[in-house]
Coordinates of C-alpha atoms and ligand atoms in Angstrom, one line a residue:
M363 CA -35.1 -0.9 -3.0
A364 CA -36.1 -1.8 -6.5
N365 CA -34.0 -4.6 -7.8
K366 CA -34.4 -7.3 -5.1
G367 CA -36.5 -9.9 -6.9
D368 CA -38.0 -13.0 -5.4
G369 CA -37.5 -15.4 -8.4
G370 CA -39.5 -18.1 -6.6
E371 CA -36.4 -20.2 -6.0
K372 CA -36.1 -21.8 -2.5
A373 CA -33.3 -23.3 -0.5
T374 CA -34.3 -25.9 1.9
L375 CA -32.6 -26.3 5.3
H376 CA -33.0 -29.5 7.2
V377 CA -32.2 -29.2 10.8
R378 CA -33.3 -31.0 14.0
G379 CA -35.9 -33.0 12.2
E380 CA -37.6 -30.1 10.4
S381 CA -37.4 -28.7 6.9
H382 CA -37.4 -24.9 6.3
D383 CA -37.8 -23.3 2.9
L384 CA -35.8 -20.1 2.5
N385 CA -36.2 -17.6 -0.3
V386 CA -33.4 -17.1 -2.7
L387 CA -33.1 -13.4 -3.6
K388 CA -31.9 -12.5 -7.0
A389 CA -28.9 -10.2 -7.6
S390 CA -28.7 -8.2 -10.9
I391 CA -25.2 -9.6 -11.3
G392 CA -23.1 -11.6 -8.9
P393 CA -24.2 -14.2 -6.3
D394 CA -27.8 -14.5 -5.3
V395 CA -28.4 -14.7 -1.6
I396 CA -30.4 -17.0 0.7
D397 CA -32.7 -14.9 2.9
I398 CA -32.2 -16.0 6.5
Q399 CA -33.9 -13.0 8.2
N400 CA -36.5 -15.2 9.8
L401 CA -34.2 -18.1 10.5
Y402 CA -33.9 -17.5 14.3
R403 CA -37.7 -17.1 14.7
R404 CA -38.3 -20.3 12.8
T405 CA -35.5 -22.5 14.1
G406 CA -34.1 -20.9 17.2
L407 CA -30.7 -21.1 15.5
F408 CA -28.3 -18.4 14.4
T409 CA -25.8 -18.6 11.5
F410 CA -22.0 -18.5 12.2
D411 CA -19.9 -16.4 9.8
P412 CA -16.9 -14.7 11.4
G413 CA -15.5 -12.0 9.0
Y414 CA -18.7 -12.2 7.0
T415 CA -17.2 -14.3 4.3
S416 CA -20.6 -15.6 3.2
T417 CA -22.9 -13.0 4.5
A418 CA -24.6 -10.1 2.6
S419 CA -25.1 -7.5 5.3
C420 CA -27.3 -5.3 3.1
E421 CA -28.8 -4.7 -0.3
S422 CA -26.9 -2.2 -2.3
Q423 CA -26.9 -0.6 -5.8
I424 CA -23.7 1.3 -5.6
T425 CA -20.6 -0.8 -6.4
F426 CA -20.1 -4.3 -7.8
I427 CA -17.0 -6.4 -7.5
D428 CA -16.4 -9.7 -9.3
G429 CA -13.3 -10.9 -7.4
E430 CA -12.8 -14.0 -9.5
K431 CA -12.7 -12.0 -12.7
G432 CA -11.1 -8.9 -11.3
V433 CA -14.0 -6.5 -12.2
L434 CA -15.0 -3.4 -10.3
L435 CA -18.0 -1.3 -11.3
Y436 CA -19.3 1.9 -9.8
R437 CA -23.0 2.1 -10.6
G438 CA -22.3 -0.3 -13.5
Y439 CA -19.4 1.7 -15.0
P440 CA -16.0 -0.2 -15.1
I441 CA -13.3 1.4 -13.0
D442 CA -10.8 1.6 -15.8
Q443 CA -13.3 3.7 -18.0
L444 CA -14.0 6.1 -15.1
A445 CA -10.2 6.4 -14.4
E446 CA -9.4 7.0 -18.1
Y447 CA -12.3 9.3 -19.2
G448 CA -13.9 10.7 -16.0
D449 CA -12.7 12.7 -13.1
Y450 CA -13.2 12.4 -9.3
L451 CA -16.1 14.9 -8.8
E452 CA -18.0 13.3 -11.6
T453 CA -17.4 9.9 -9.9
C454 CA -18.6 11.4 -6.6
Y455 CA -21.8 12.5 -8.3
L456 CA -22.2 9.0 -9.9
L457 CA -21.7 7.2 -6.6
L458 CA -24.1 9.5 -4.7
Y459 CA -26.9 9.9 -7.2
G460 CA -26.7 6.8 -9.3
D461 CA -25.9 8.3 -12.7
L462 CA -23.3 10.4 -14.5
P463 CA -24.3 14.1 -14.3
N464 CA -25.4 16.1 -17.3
Q465 CA -23.7 19.4 -17.9
E466 CA -26.0 21.5 -15.7
Q467 CA -26.0 18.9 -12.9
R468 CA -22.2 18.8 -13.1
R469 CA -21.8 22.6 -13.0
K470 CA -24.1 22.9 -10.0
F471 CA -22.4 20.0 -8.1
D472 CA -19.0 21.5 -8.7
A473 CA -20.1 24.9 -7.5
D474 CA -21.7 23.4 -4.4
I475 CA -18.6 21.5 -3.5
T476 CA -16.3 24.5 -4.2
Y477 CA -18.6 26.7 -2.1
H478 CA -18.0 24.5 1.0
T479 CA -14.2 24.0 0.9
M480 CA -13.3 26.3 3.8
V481 CA -13.6 24.9 7.4
H482 CA -14.8 26.9 10.4
E483 CA -12.0 29.2 11.4
Q484 CA -12.1 27.8 15.0
M485 CA -11.0 24.4 13.7
R486 CA -7.5 25.9 13.4
A487 CA -7.4 26.2 17.2
F488 CA -8.7 22.6 17.4
F489 CA -5.6 21.4 15.5
Q490 CA -3.3 23.2 18.0
G491 CA -4.3 20.7 20.7
F492 CA -2.4 17.9 19.0
R493 CA 1.2 17.0 19.5
R494 CA 3.3 18.0 16.5
D495 CA 4.2 14.4 15.9
A496 CA 0.6 13.1 16.1
H497 CA -0.2 10.7 13.3
P498 CA -2.3 12.5 10.7
M499 CA -4.9 9.7 10.9
A500 CA -5.3 10.3 14.6
I501 CA -6.0 13.9 13.8
M502 CA -8.4 13.0 11.0
V503 CA -10.5 10.7 13.2
A504 CA -10.8 13.5 15.6
V505 CA -11.4 16.5 13.3
V506 CA -13.9 14.8 11.0
G507 CA -15.9 13.6 14.1
A508 CA -15.6 17.2 15.4
L509 CA -17.3 18.6 12.3
S510 CA -20.5 17.5 14.1
A511 CA -19.7 20.0 16.8
F512 CA -19.2 22.8 14.2
Y513 CA -22.1 22.1 11.8
H514 CA -25.1 21.4 14.0
D515 CA -27.4 22.4 11.2
S516 CA -26.6 19.3 9.2
T517 CA -26.8 16.5 11.7
D518 CA -30.5 15.7 11.6
I519 CA -30.4 12.4 9.6
N520 CA -34.2 12.5 9.2
D521 CA -34.1 15.7 7.1
P522 CA -33.1 15.0 3.5
H523 CA -31.9 18.6 3.1
Q524 CA -29.6 18.3 6.0
R525 CA -28.3 15.0 4.7
E526 CA -27.5 16.7 1.4
V527 CA -25.7 19.6 3.1
A528 CA -23.7 17.2 5.3
T529 CA -22.8 15.2 2.2
R530 CA -21.4 18.2 0.3
R531 CA -19.7 19.6 3.3
M532 CA -17.8 16.4 3.9
I533 CA -16.7 16.0 0.3
A534 CA -15.6 19.6 0.2
K535 CA -14.0 19.9 3.6
V536 CA -12.2 16.6 4.2
P537 CA -9.4 17.6 1.7
T538 CA -9.0 20.8 3.6
L539 CA -8.7 19.0 6.9
A540 CA -6.4 16.4 5.4
A541 CA -4.1 19.2 4.0
M542 CA -4.2 20.9 7.4
A543 CA -3.2 17.6 9.2
F544 CA -0.2 17.4 6.7
K545 CA 0.8 21.1 7.2
Y546 CA 0.5 20.7 11.0
S547 CA 2.9 17.7 10.9
L548 CA 5.4 19.8 8.9
G549 CA 5.1 22.9 11.1
Q550 CA 4.0 25.0 8.1
P551 CA 1.1 27.4 8.1
F552 CA -2.3 26.1 7.0
V553 CA -3.1 27.1 3.4
Y554 CA -6.6 28.2 2.6
P555 CA -8.4 26.4 -0.3
R556 CA -8.5 28.0 -3.7
N557 CA -11.9 27.7 -5.3
D558 CA -10.7 28.5 -8.8
L559 CA -8.8 25.2 -8.9
D560 CA -10.2 21.8 -9.6
Y561 CA -10.6 19.3 -6.7
A562 CA -7.3 17.5 -7.0
S563 CA -5.3 20.7 -7.9
N564 CA -6.7 22.5 -4.9
F565 CA -5.7 19.7 -2.7
L566 CA -2.1 19.7 -4.0
H567 CA -2.1 23.4 -3.6
M568 CA -3.2 23.2 0.1
C569 CA -0.6 20.5 0.7
F570 CA 2.5 21.9 -1.1
S571 CA 2.2 25.6 -1.4
V572 CA 3.6 28.0 1.2
P573 CA 2.7 31.7 1.6
S574 CA 6.3 32.8 0.8
E575 CA 6.5 31.4 -2.7
D576 CA 4.5 31.0 -5.9
Y577 CA 3.2 27.5 -6.4
H578 CA 2.0 26.1 -9.7
V579 CA 0.2 22.8 -9.7
N580 CA 1.7 20.4 -12.2
P581 CA -1.2 19.2 -14.3
V582 CA 0.3 15.7 -14.7
L583 CA 0.5 15.3 -10.9
A584 CA -3.0 16.7 -10.5
R585 CA -4.4 14.2 -13.0
A586 CA -2.6 11.4 -11.2
M587 CA -4.0 12.6 -7.8
D588 CA -7.5 12.8 -9.3
R589 CA -7.2 9.2 -10.7
I590 CA -5.9 7.9 -7.3
F591 CA -9.0 9.5 -5.7
I592 CA -11.3 7.7 -8.3
L593 CA -9.6 4.4 -7.7
H594 CA -10.2 4.6 -3.9
A595 CA -13.7 6.2 -4.1
D596 CA -15.6 3.0 -3.2
H597 CA -15.3 -0.7 -2.7
E598 CA -18.7 -2.0 -1.6
Q599 CA -19.0 -3.6 1.9
N600 CA -15.4 -3.5 3.0
A601 CA -14.5 -3.1 6.7
S602 CA -14.6 0.7 6.9
T603 CA -17.8 1.0 4.8
S604 CA -19.5 -1.7 6.9
T605 CA -18.3 0.2 10.0
V606 CA -19.9 3.4 8.6
R607 CA -23.2 1.5 8.0
L608 CA -23.2 -0.1 11.4
A609 CA -22.4 3.2 13.1
G610 CA -25.1 4.9 11.1
S611 CA -27.7 2.2 11.7
S612 CA -28.1 3.6 15.2
N613 CA -29.0 7.0 13.7
A614 CA -25.7 8.6 14.7
N615 CA -24.9 11.8 12.8
P616 CA -23.1 11.6 9.5
F617 CA -19.8 13.2 10.6
A618 CA -19.5 10.8 13.5
C619 CA -20.2 7.8 11.1
I620 CA -17.5 8.9 8.7
A621 CA -15.1 9.3 11.6
A622 CA -15.8 5.7 12.5
G623 CA -15.0 4.7 9.0
I624 CA -11.7 6.5 9.2
A625 CA -10.8 4.7 12.4
S626 CA -11.5 1.4 10.7
L627 CA -9.6 2.3 7.6
W628 CA -6.5 3.1 9.7
G629 CA -5.7 -0.6 10.3
P630 CA -2.7 -2.1 8.4
A631 CA -4.9 -5.0 7.0
H632 CA -7.1 -2.3 5.3
G633 CA -6.1 1.2 4.4
G634 CA -2.8 1.1 6.2
A635 CA -1.5 -1.5 3.8
N636 CA -0.1 1.1 1.3
E637 CA 2.1 2.5 4.0
A638 CA 3.1 -1.0 4.9
A639 CA 3.7 -2.0 1.3
L640 CA 6.1 0.9 0.7
N641 CA 7.9 0.2 4.0
M642 CA 8.3 -3.4 2.8
L643 CA 9.7 -2.4 -0.6
E644 CA 12.2 -0.1 1.2
E645 CA 13.2 -2.8 3.5
I646 CA 13.8 -5.2 0.6
G647 CA 15.8 -2.5 -1.1
T648 CA 17.3 -4.5 -4.0
P649 CA 16.0 -7.2 -6.2
E650 CA 18.7 -9.6 -4.8
R651 CA 16.8 -9.7 -1.5
I652 CA 13.5 -10.7 -3.0
P653 CA 13.8 -14.5 -2.5
E654 CA 14.5 -14.0 1.2
F655 CA 11.2 -12.0 1.6
I656 CA 9.2 -14.4 -0.6
A657 CA 10.5 -17.3 1.6
R658 CA 9.4 -15.4 4.8
A659 CA 5.9 -14.7 3.3
K660 CA 5.5 -18.4 2.7
D661 CA 6.8 -19.5 6.1
R662 CA 3.8 -20.2 8.4
S663 CA 5.9 -19.6 11.5
D664 CA 6.8 -16.1 10.4
P665 CA 4.0 -13.5 10.7
F666 CA 5.4 -11.5 7.7
R667 CA 3.0 -11.2 4.8
L668 CA 3.7 -9.7 1.4
M669 CA 2.0 -6.3 1.9
G670 CA 0.0 -5.1 -1.1
F671 CA -0.7 -8.8 -2.0
G672 CA -3.9 -10.7 -1.5
H673 CA -7.4 -9.5 -1.0
R674 CA -10.5 -10.8 0.7
V675 CA -12.6 -10.4 -2.5
Y676 CA -10.1 -10.3 -5.5
K677 CA -8.9 -13.7 -6.3
N678 CA -7.5 -12.3 -9.5
Y679 CA -5.5 -9.2 -10.4
D680 CA -7.1 -6.2 -8.6
P681 CA -8.2 -4.0 -11.6
R682 CA -7.2 -0.9 -9.6
A683 CA -3.6 -2.2 -9.3
R684 CA -3.1 -2.1 -13.1
I685 CA -4.2 1.5 -13.3
M686 CA -2.1 2.4 -10.3
Q687 CA 1.0 0.8 -11.8
R688 CA 0.5 2.9 -14.9
T689 CA -0.1 6.0 -12.8
A690 CA 3.1 5.3 -10.9
K691 CA 5.1 5.2 -14.1
E692 CA 3.6 8.5 -15.3
V693 CA 4.3 10.3 -12.0
L694 CA 7.9 9.0 -11.8
A695 CA 8.5 10.1 -15.4
E696 CA 7.3 13.6 -14.5
V697 CA 8.9 14.2 -11.1
G698 CA 10.9 11.3 -9.9
D699 CA 13.3 8.8 -11.3
P700 CA 11.6 6.6 -14.0
N701 CA 14.2 4.0 -13.0
D702 CA 13.4 4.3 -9.3
P703 CA 14.9 1.2 -7.7
L704 CA 11.8 0.7 -5.6
L705 CA 9.7 0.5 -8.8
E706 CA 12.1 -2.2 -10.1
V707 CA 11.9 -4.1 -6.8
A708 CA 8.1 -3.9 -7.0
R709 CA 8.0 -5.1 -10.6
Q710 CA 10.4 -8.0 -9.9
L711 CA 8.7 -9.0 -6.7
E712 CA 5.3 -9.1 -8.5
E713 CA 6.8 -11.2 -11.2
V714 CA 8.4 -13.7 -8.8
A715 CA 5.2 -14.0 -6.6
L716 CA 2.9 -14.4 -9.6
N717 CA 5.0 -17.4 -10.8
D718 CA 5.3 -19.0 -7.3
E719 CA 3.1 -22.0 -6.5
Y720 CA 2.3 -20.6 -3.0
F721 CA 0.8 -17.4 -4.4
I722 CA -0.8 -19.1 -7.4
E723 CA -2.6 -21.8 -5.2
R724 CA -4.0 -19.2 -2.9
K725 CA -4.9 -16.8 -5.7
L726 CA -2.8 -14.0 -4.2
Y727 CA -2.3 -11.1 -6.7
P728 CA -1.2 -7.5 -6.2
N729 CA -3.9 -5.2 -4.8
I730 CA -4.2 -1.5 -5.2
D731 CA -1.8 -0.8 -2.4
F732 CA 1.2 -2.5 -4.0
Y733 CA 1.9 0.4 -6.4
S734 CA 0.1 3.3 -4.6
G735 CA 2.9 3.8 -2.0
I736 CA 5.5 4.4 -4.7
T737 CA 3.2 6.8 -6.5
L738 CA 2.2 8.8 -3.4
R739 CA 5.8 9.1 -2.3
A740 CA 6.8 10.5 -5.8
L741 CA 3.9 13.0 -5.5
G742 CA 5.6 14.3 -2.4
F743 CA 3.7 12.7 0.5
P744 CA 5.3 11.0 3.5
T745 CA 4.1 7.5 4.3
S746 CA 2.1 8.8 7.3
M747 CA -0.2 10.6 4.8
F748 CA -1.0 7.6 2.6
T749 CA -4.0 6.4 4.6
V750 CA -5.2 10.0 5.0
L751 CA -5.4 10.2 1.2
F752 CA -7.3 7.0 1.0
A753 CA -9.7 8.3 3.6
L754 CA -10.2 11.5 1.7
A755 CA -11.1 9.6 -1.5
R756 CA -13.2 7.0 0.3
T757 CA -15.3 9.6 2.1
V758 CA -17.7 9.8 -0.9
G759 CA -18.1 6.0 -0.9
W760 CA -18.9 5.9 2.8
I761 CA -21.4 8.7 2.4
A762 CA -23.1 7.0 -0.6
H763 CA -23.5 3.9 1.5
W764 CA -24.7 5.8 4.5
R765 CA -27.3 7.7 2.4
E766 CA -28.4 4.4 0.8
M767 CA -28.9 2.9 4.2
I768 CA -30.7 5.8 5.7
S769 CA -33.2 6.0 2.8
D770 CA -33.9 2.3 2.8
P771 CA -37.2 1.7 4.5
S772 CA -36.1 -1.8 5.7
N773 CA -33.1 -0.2 7.6
R774 CA -32.8 -1.5 11.2
I775 CA -30.1 -1.0 13.8
G776 CA -27.2 -3.4 13.0
R777 CA -27.0 -6.0 15.7
P778 CA -25.0 -9.2 14.9
R779 CA -25.5 -12.3 17.1
Q780 CA -22.9 -14.6 18.5
L781 CA -22.0 -18.2 19.2
Y782 CA -21.4 -18.0 23.0
T783 CA -18.9 -20.4 24.3
G784 CA -18.1 -18.7 27.7
P785 CA -18.9 -19.9 31.2
V786 CA -22.5 -20.9 32.0
M787 CA -24.2 -19.1 34.9
R788 CA -22.3 -19.3 38.2
D789 CA -22.5 -17.6 41.6
Y790 CA -20.4 -14.5 42.6
V791 CA -17.3 -15.4 44.6
P792 CA -16.4 -13.1 47.4
M793 CA -12.8 -11.6 47.3
S794 CA -11.8 -13.5 50.5
Q795 CA -12.4 -16.8 48.7
R796 CA -10.5 -16.1 45.4
G797 CA -6.9 -16.9 46.3
A798 CA -3.9 -14.6 46.5
G799 CA -2.6 -13.9 43.0
L800 CA -0.9 -10.5 42.5
G801 CA -2.3 -9.9 39.1
D802 CA -0.5 -8.1 36.2
Q803 CA 1.2 -4.8 36.9
V804 CA 0.0 -2.2 34.4
H805 CA 2.3 0.7 33.7
D806 CA 0.5 3.9 34.2
T807 CA 1.4 6.1 31.3
D808 CA -0.6 9.0 32.5
R809 CA 2.1 9.7 35.1
N810 CA 4.6 10.2 32.4
P811 CA 3.1 12.3 29.7
E812 CA 5.9 11.6 27.2
S813 CA 5.7 7.8 27.5
Ligands
LIG2070 N1 1.4 -12.8 1.9 C1 1.5 -14.1 2.2 N2 0.5 -15.0 2.4 C2 -0.7 -14.5 2.3 C3 -1.0 -13.1 2.1 C4 0.1 -12.3 1.9 N3 0.0 -11.0 1.6 N4 -2.3 -12.9 2.1 C5 -2.9 -14.1 2.3 N5 -1.9 -15.0 2.5 C6 -2.2 -16.5 2.7 C7 -2.6 -16.7 4.1 O1 -1.5 -16.9 5.0 C8 -3.5 -17.9 4.0 O2 -2.6 -19.0 3.8 P1 -3.1 -20.5 4.4 O3 -4.3 -20.9 3.6 O4 -1.9 -21.4 4.1 O5 -3.4 -20.3 5.8 C9 -4.2 -17.7 2.6 O6 -3.3 -16.9 1.9 C10 -5.5 -17.0 2.7 O7 -5.4 -15.8 3.5 P2 -6.5 -15.2 4.4 O8 -5.8 -14.4 5.5 O9 -7.5 -16.2 4.8 O10 -7.1 -14.2 3.4 P3 -8.1 -13.0 3.9 O11 -9.1 -12.8 2.8 O12 -8.6 -13.2 5.2 O13 -7.1 -11.7 4.0 C11 -5.9 -9.8 3.4 C12 -7.0 -10.8 3.0 C13 -6.1 -9.3 4.9 C14 -5.9 -8.6 2.5 C15 -4.6 -10.6 3.3 O14 -4.4 -11.0 2.0 C16 -3.4 -9.7 3.7 O15 -3.1 -9.6 4.9 N6 -2.7 -9.0 2.7 C17 -1.6 -8.1 3.1 C18 -2.2 -6.8 3.5 C19 -2.8 -6.0 2.4 O16 -2.2 -5.8 1.3 N7 -4.0 -5.4 2.6 C20 -4.6 -4.5 1.7 C21 -5.9 -5.1 1.3 S1 -6.6 -4.0 0.0 C22 -7.3 -2.7 0.9 O17 -7.7 -2.8 2.0 C23 -7.4 -1.5 0.1

């Protein structure tokens, strides 16, 4: 890639009586990095960094975050400008190709995405295999991975044309699959996409219209949905994106890689936090109970954490949280209760936490998930769909990173090392010499299909 400059600066490591000069690679903005690629060969040592808090796993030109200042840039453009003036498909183009599209590029890109919105008809049957109460994220992991079984002609990662087709297919079809997962959970018929609608409006149409009635997409809600997609479109090397890169580093097909990203996003410490944040606000219920929950969040012996607060990278206000807060107000003014008690609980909880020594000291601020749950609920989505919407929006970010990785000539299979602290080599012990413990009883759920 173009920008990685060796500015001549060196870091010197003294270890076991020897000195090793290591190159310092220059970033265009943000921290430079010490190049340790040859460290093991030169010293016989690995580095230790669980959770990758100090490790750059790759070089990237897509998204930049300054967590201390609360800045988020997609290809150099601030997130608030994109959310204010741009739209999601334009943002997709920007993330994928590096620049905002001109009119002709935009027209063609929109047409290509629109052309791919339907999914293979046989996928309907695939959905029928799930229990009606299946979590829609469980369905998404499966059906997005299953796209590789339906679209064989775009799984060859070495063919740039196939990579392009797979890219457009996923951006176009994931909303259709997400809406189908929603409809399935409701027991309503699947709604086919409408290619005359914009991306967000079409998604709302597939989620909320029924064949027996007319449905008109509310433009305020469509704009809010679109903005929510922009805010979630990428966030550099987070857990799910790193998962996609790691899965893709073995040359797995793109649909399987994105399914891996969805699985990672599902966790409550990552994409599942918006669901958890709304549940928490509902549990708090009234402003009077806020002190009780603040005390619990501060109590080290209580596993409770303030959901929607804190971030691995942001040690300042998450810039997306501000836009989300504004969007929440707009949506509630349009369809909900502008005086929604949960919005008031959220507002007061934020105020209390931001003035509390515990949160100030640890630089814990609201993240995007703090207000997104309230907004999504007002849009008409149940909590089980929240992470699905996140996955839908993030699909473009995952694909942009996957494409960047595949086209980087220095790409190698991802293979972290470890600090091994287990037993040293020992001889096999025959069963007759191992004592008579009964072992743990494991309940066999297969015998009872409903358990
Ligand atoms: N509530 C209370 N205390 C917290 C919180 C919180 N939400 N988050 C962090 N802390 C405390 C920790 O207990 C720790 O305290 P200590 O130093 O006394 O031990 C300190 O702040 C640092 O926390 P870490 O866990 O080391 O921070 P880390 O960067 O590993 O975790 C994370 C970040 C997972 C997001 C964490 O802040 C958290 O669990 N937040 C709630 C879940 C959430 O909102 N996740 C959404 C993230 S955004 C996204 O994925 C889109």
